[in-house]
Coordinates of C-alpha atoms in Angstrom, one line a residue:
M1 CA -12.1 -2.4 28.2
T2 CA -10.3 0.1 25.8
T3 CA -10.7 3.7 24.8
S4 CA -8.7 6.5 22.7
V5 CA -8.2 9.5 23.3
S6 CA -8.3 11.9 20.5
A7 CA -6.5 14.7 20.1
P8 CA -6.7 17.4 17.5
D9 CA -4.6 17.3 14.3
I10 CA -0.5 17.8 14.9
W11 CA -1.2 19.6 11.4
R12 CA -3.0 20.2 8.9
A13 CA -2.0 20.8 5.4
E14 CA -4.2 22.0 2.3
I15 CA -2.9 21.7 -1.7
D16 CA -3.9 22.6 -4.1
D17 CA -4.5 19.7 -5.6
A18 CA -6.3 16.6 -5.1
V19 CA -4.3 13.9 -2.9
V20 CA -4.2 10.1 -4.2
D21 CA -1.3 8.8 -2.7
L22 CA 1.4 9.5 0.7
A23 CA 4.0 8.4 2.5
A24 CA 6.4 9.7 4.5
S25 CA 9.9 9.3 4.8
P26 CA 12.7 7.9 7.4
D27 CA 12.6 11.4 9.4
G28 CA 9.0 11.8 9.4
R29 CA 8.1 14.4 5.9
V30 CA 5.6 13.5 3.6
A31 CA 5.4 13.2 -0.3
V32 CA 2.4 13.2 -1.3
A33 CA 0.7 12.7 -5.3
G34 CA -1.6 14.8 -6.4
G35 CA -4.6 13.7 -8.8
E36 CA -3.6 16.8 -11.4
G37 CA 0.1 15.5 -11.4
S38 CA 1.6 17.6 -8.9
L39 CA 4.3 15.9 -6.6
S40 CA 4.2 18.1 -3.1
I41 CA 6.8 17.6 -0.6
L42 CA 6.0 18.6 3.5
S43 CA 7.9 18.7 5.9
V44 CA 7.6 17.3 9.7
D45 CA 5.3 19.8 10.8
G46 CA 3.0 20.1 7.1
A47 CA 4.7 22.9 5.6
V48 CA 4.4 22.4 1.6
E49 CA 8.9 22.8 1.2
R50 CA 8.5 21.7 -2.4
R51 CA 5.8 21.3 -4.8
V52 CA 6.5 20.5 -8.7
Q53 CA 4.2 19.3 -11.4
L54 CA 5.4 15.9 -13.4
S55 CA 2.1 14.3 -15.2
M56 CA -1.0 15.2 -16.2
G57 CA -2.4 12.8 -13.3
C58 CA -0.2 11.0 -10.1
L59 CA -1.1 7.6 -9.0
K60 CA 1.4 6.1 -6.7
V61 CA 4.4 7.7 -4.3
A62 CA 6.7 5.7 -2.2
W63 CA 10.0 7.3 -0.9
S64 CA 13.1 5.4 -0.6
P65 CA 14.1 3.0 2.6
A66 CA 16.8 6.2 3.1
G67 CA 14.8 8.6 2.2
D68 CA 16.8 10.0 -0.6
R69 CA 14.7 9.6 -3.4
V70 CA 11.1 10.0 -4.0
A71 CA 9.9 7.3 -7.0
V72 CA 6.3 8.6 -8.0
G73 CA 4.0 6.4 -10.2
S74 CA 1.6 8.4 -12.8
I75 CA -0.5 8.1 -16.2
D76 CA 2.8 8.2 -18.6
G77 CA 5.7 6.2 -16.0
V78 CA 7.3 7.1 -13.3
T79 CA 9.8 9.3 -11.8
V80 CA 12.6 9.3 -10.1
V81 CA 13.3 12.9 -7.7
D82 CA 15.8 13.1 -5.3
A83 CA 14.6 14.2 -1.8
G84 CA 14.3 17.7 -2.2
G85 CA 12.3 17.2 -5.4
S86 CA 14.4 17.8 -7.7
E87 CA 13.9 15.0 -11.2
V88 CA 16.7 12.5 -11.3
A89 CA 14.5 10.4 -14.2
R90 CA 11.9 9.8 -16.0
H91 CA 11.1 6.3 -17.3
R92 CA 8.0 6.4 -19.8
G93 CA 5.8 3.7 -20.8
G94 CA 2.5 3.4 -19.8
W95 CA 0.1 4.0 -16.2
C96 CA 2.4 3.3 -13.3
S97 CA -0.1 2.5 -10.3
S98 CA 2.2 0.6 -8.6
L99 CA 5.7 1.2 -6.5
A100 CA 8.2 -1.2 -4.6
W101 CA 11.6 0.1 -3.3
S102 CA 13.9 -2.7 -2.7
F103 CA 14.8 -3.3 1.1
D104 CA 18.1 -1.7 0.5
G105 CA 16.3 1.3 -1.4
A106 CA 19.1 0.3 -4.1
R107 CA 16.5 -0.7 -7.0
L108 CA 12.6 0.3 -7.5
A109 CA 10.3 -2.0 -9.2
A110 CA 7.6 -0.7 -11.1
G111 CA 4.8 -1.9 -13.0
V112 CA 4.5 0.6 -16.2
G113 CA 1.4 -0.6 -18.6
R114 CA 2.5 -4.2 -19.3
T115 CA 6.1 -4.2 -18.1
T116 CA 7.2 -5.0 -14.8
V117 CA 10.5 -2.9 -14.6
V118 CA 13.3 -2.7 -12.0
L119 CA 15.7 0.7 -12.3
D120 CA 18.6 1.3 -10.2
R121 CA 18.2 4.5 -7.5
D122 CA 19.3 6.7 -10.4
G123 CA 16.9 5.7 -13.0
S124 CA 18.9 3.7 -14.8
E125 CA 17.2 0.3 -16.7
L126 CA 18.2 -3.1 -14.6
F127 CA 15.4 -4.9 -15.4
R128 CA 11.8 -5.8 -17.6
R129 CA 9.8 -8.3 -18.2
D130 CA 6.0 -8.2 -20.9
R131 CA 2.8 -9.2 -19.6
D132 CA -0.2 -10.1 -21.5
S133 CA -2.1 -7.8 -19.7
T134 CA -1.2 -4.4 -17.3
V135 CA 0.9 -4.9 -14.4
T136 CA -0.9 -3.9 -11.2
A137 CA 1.1 -3.8 -8.7
V138 CA 4.7 -5.2 -7.0
A139 CA 6.0 -6.2 -4.5
W140 CA 9.8 -7.6 -2.9
L141 CA 10.8 -11.0 -1.8
K142 CA 13.9 -10.2 -0.7
S143 CA 16.1 -10.1 -4.1
R144 CA 13.0 -10.8 -6.1
V145 CA 10.6 -9.1 -7.5
A146 CA 6.7 -10.2 -7.4
A147 CA 4.2 -8.5 -10.3
A148 CA 0.5 -9.1 -10.3
A149 CA -1.3 -9.0 -13.7
Y150 CA -4.9 -11.3 -15.3
G151 CA -3.7 -14.4 -14.4
G152 CA -1.8 -14.4 -11.3
V153 CA 1.0 -13.2 -10.3
H154 CA 4.9 -14.1 -12.0
I155 CA 8.1 -13.8 -9.6
Y156 CA 10.4 -13.0 -11.2
H157 CA 14.7 -13.3 -10.5
V158 CA 16.1 -9.8 -11.3
A159 CA 19.9 -10.6 -11.6
R160 CA 19.3 -13.7 -14.2
S161 CA 16.8 -14.4 -16.7
A162 CA 15.5 -17.2 -15.2
A163 CA 11.4 -18.6 -16.4
P164 CA 9.5 -16.8 -13.1
Q165 CA 7.9 -18.8 -10.9
V166 CA 4.2 -18.4 -11.3
L167 CA 1.2 -17.7 -8.7
P168 CA -1.8 -18.8 -10.6
F169 CA -5.2 -17.1 -10.4
T170 CA -8.1 -16.6 -13.3
G171 CA -8.8 -13.5 -13.3
S172 CA -7.7 -10.2 -12.9
L173 CA -5.4 -9.0 -9.7
L174 CA -6.1 -5.5 -8.4
A175 CA -3.7 -5.4 -5.0
L176 CA -1.0 -7.8 -3.7
S177 CA 0.7 -7.9 0.1
I178 CA 4.1 -10.6 0.1
S179 CA 4.0 -11.1 3.6
P180 CA 7.6 -10.1 5.8
D181 CA 8.3 -13.6 6.3
R182 CA 8.1 -13.9 2.5
R183 CA 5.6 -17.1 3.3
W184 CA 2.7 -16.0 1.9
A185 CA 1.3 -14.0 -0.9
A186 CA -2.3 -12.2 -1.3
S187 CA -4.1 -10.4 -4.3
G188 CA -7.4 -8.4 -3.9
N189 CA -9.4 -9.0 -7.4
Q190 CA -11.7 -7.8 -9.3
D191 CA -14.5 -10.3 -8.8
A192 CA -14.5 -9.1 -5.1
T193 CA -12.8 -12.5 -3.6
L194 CA -8.9 -12.6 -2.3
H195 CA -6.4 -15.4 -3.2
V196 CA -3.3 -16.8 -0.4
W197 CA -1.0 -18.2 -1.9
R198 CA 2.0 -20.3 0.1
V199 CA 5.5 -19.0 -1.5
G200 CA 7.8 -22.0 -2.9
K201 CA 4.6 -24.6 -1.8
R202 CA 1.8 -25.9 -5.1
G203 CA -1.0 -26.7 -4.2
E204 CA -1.4 -24.8 -1.3
E205 CA -3.6 -21.5 -2.3
L206 CA -6.6 -20.5 -0.7
S207 CA -9.8 -18.2 -1.7
M208 CA -12.1 -16.1 0.3
S209 CA -15.2 -14.8 -1.1
G210 CA -18.2 -12.9 -0.1
Y211 CA -17.3 -9.7 -0.2
P212 CA -19.2 -6.4 -1.2
T213 CA -16.9 -4.8 -3.8
K214 CA -13.7 -5.3 -5.8
I215 CA -10.6 -5.3 -3.3
T216 CA -8.3 -3.3 -3.7
A217 CA -6.5 -2.8 -0.3
L218 CA -4.3 -5.2 1.1
A219 CA -1.6 -5.6 3.9
F220 CA 0.1 -7.9 6.4
S221 CA 1.2 -6.8 9.4
P222 CA 4.3 -6.4 10.2
D223 CA 4.9 -10.0 12.3
S224 CA 3.0 -11.7 9.2
A225 CA 0.8 -12.4 11.4
L226 CA -2.2 -10.7 10.5
L227 CA -3.8 -10.0 6.1
A228 CA -6.0 -6.6 6.3
S229 CA -8.7 -6.6 3.5
G230 CA -11.0 -3.9 2.3
G231 CA -13.9 -5.2 -0.1
G232 CA -17.0 -2.9 1.0
P233 CA -17.1 -1.1 3.7
D234 CA -15.3 -3.2 6.8
V235 CA -11.9 -4.0 7.1
T236 CA -11.8 -7.8 6.8
V237 CA -8.5 -9.3 8.8
W238 CA -7.3 -12.7 8.3
D239 CA -5.1 -14.6 10.9
F240 CA -1.8 -15.9 9.5
G241 CA -0.9 -17.1 12.8
G242 CA 0.6 -21.4 12.8
A243 CA -0.5 -22.9 10.1
G244 CA -2.4 -19.5 7.9
P245 CA -5.7 -18.5 7.9
R246 CA -7.9 -22.0 6.1
G247 CA -11.2 -22.8 7.8
S248 CA -10.9 -19.8 10.4
T249 CA -13.4 -16.8 10.7
P250 CA -12.0 -13.2 10.2
R251 CA -11.8 -10.3 12.4
I252 CA -14.5 -7.7 11.1
L253 CA -13.7 -3.7 11.6
T254 CA -16.1 -1.4 11.5
A255 CA -16.8 2.7 10.8
H256 CA -17.2 3.9 7.5
E257 CA -20.0 4.1 5.4
Q258 CA -18.8 3.6 1.8
A259 CA -15.8 1.1 0.8
V260 CA -12.9 1.4 2.0
T261 CA -9.4 2.9 -0.2
A262 CA -6.8 2.5 1.8
V263 CA -5.5 0.4 4.5
S264 CA -2.0 0.8 6.4
W265 CA -0.4 -0.9 9.6
S266 CA 1.0 1.2 12.6
P267 CA 4.9 0.5 12.4
D268 CA 4.7 -2.0 15.6
G269 CA 1.5 -3.6 13.9
S270 CA -0.1 -2.8 16.9
L271 CA -2.7 -0.4 15.4
L272 CA -4.9 -0.5 12.1
A273 CA -5.6 2.9 10.0
G274 CA -8.6 2.8 7.3
A275 CA -9.3 5.1 4.9
A276 CA -12.9 5.1 3.1
A277 CA -14.9 7.4 0.5
D278 CA -17.4 8.8 2.9
G279 CA -14.6 10.7 3.9
R280 CA -13.5 9.0 7.2
V281 CA -10.5 8.1 8.7
A282 CA -10.5 5.2 11.4
V283 CA -8.0 3.0 14.0
W284 CA -8.5 0.2 15.6
E285 CA -6.6 -2.1 17.4
P286 CA -7.1 -5.6 16.0
M287 CA -6.3 -7.9 17.9
R288 CA -9.3 -7.3 20.7
G289 CA -12.0 -7.9 18.6
A290 CA -13.2 -11.6 18.4
R291 CA -13.5 -13.4 15.0
G292 CA -16.8 -13.2 13.1
R293 CA -17.6 -10.1 15.4
P294 CA -18.0 -6.0 14.6
L295 CA -14.9 -3.9 16.4
A296 CA -15.5 -0.6 16.4
A297 CA -12.6 1.6 15.6
V298 CA -10.5 4.1 18.8
D299 CA -10.2 6.2 16.9
E300 CA -11.8 8.6 13.7
V301 CA -11.5 11.5 12.1
H302 CA -13.8 12.4 8.9
R303 CA -13.8 15.3 5.9
P304 CA -17.0 16.0 3.6
A305 CA -14.1 14.7 0.8
P306 CA -13.3 11.4 -0.1
A307 CA -10.3 10.2 2.4
A308 CA -7.6 8.7 -0.6
S309 CA -4.7 7.3 1.7
V310 CA -3.6 6.4 4.8
C311 CA -0.2 5.9 6.5
W312 CA 2.2 6.4 9.4
A313 CA 5.7 8.3 10.0
A314 CA 7.4 5.9 11.4
Q315 CA 10.2 7.8 13.8
S316 CA 7.0 9.8 15.2
G317 CA 4.5 7.2 15.7
R318 CA 2.1 9.7 13.6
L319 CA -1.4 8.6 11.5
L320 CA -0.9 10.6 8.4
A321 CA -3.9 11.0 6.4
G322 CA -4.8 12.6 2.7
W323 CA -8.2 13.5 1.2
S324 CA -9.5 14.3 -2.4
D325 CA -10.0 17.5 -1.0
G326 CA -6.8 18.2 -0.9
T327 CA -6.5 17.9 2.8
I328 CA -3.4 16.5 4.2
A329 CA -3.3 15.8 8.1
A330 CA -1.0 14.4 10.7
R331 CA -2.4 13.0 13.7
S332 CA -1.6 11.3 16.7
V333 CA -3.6 8.3 18.3
N334 CA -2.9 7.6 21.8
V335 CA -5.0 4.8 23.3
R336 CA -4.7 2.7 26.6

């Protein structure tokens, strides 16, 4: 039997803004996007090193792979700052809730209103393509950019003006995840379905329905074998090993009483963290669960405010979580 050793928070910090999203740099610093437009940068010990006001409302934050840039999506575009929080560039144009740095950190993809844009690390525009509706999610497939909007996913070649590869879907896409091995693309949708495409192969599509709510939280495991999705109070984990999930039964991870707001895999893929509107942050060992049967969490923390975001610090293995009351906590999850 697996048990957990629940230690107190390693540190807990308060910022004077509602946490909307957070991200960890390679060295363990934390960037926090605030609902009232602030960006806070915290040290590895939770001290607030810098706080800057960027807009009327921030939506998304992402560190570059080298940890020398932070991109912040907001209600009016994207801002790039350096590691100290000083502004490098701004790109205006509309709502931006989706950001993705390329694997080498040289380029940043963003959905800004109805446009997919690619910027260099200093904020200069390299590429743009317009859609008929708001771009809700972006992701990289090696040197190509995938952008989700109503009607499906468009995959663009950034370096040339070729027609995009289209992964069609009739409806509104809210979340997008590309498997690290680049075999699969998955979307969480407004109609409470999960849709999956086999990248580069026509006709190999899957649709999973029966979720209680729309799906906004979605993440493949680091080894591409599992896909975690939140559509309602439970986290559903599909097996993508072998030929994929067609005809299979998912694992069901339980802990929450309200809708899941975020999911995040640990760097080694053994643990999955989930946050929910009931204020609870939970951690599971998904591979220990039996398909079709509920699996309880191995660690939980709860606050009387909605939990908005979770991520892992790669170097230390700490779990980072943020709540809408402005609380950020770092925890050590010990499983035996």
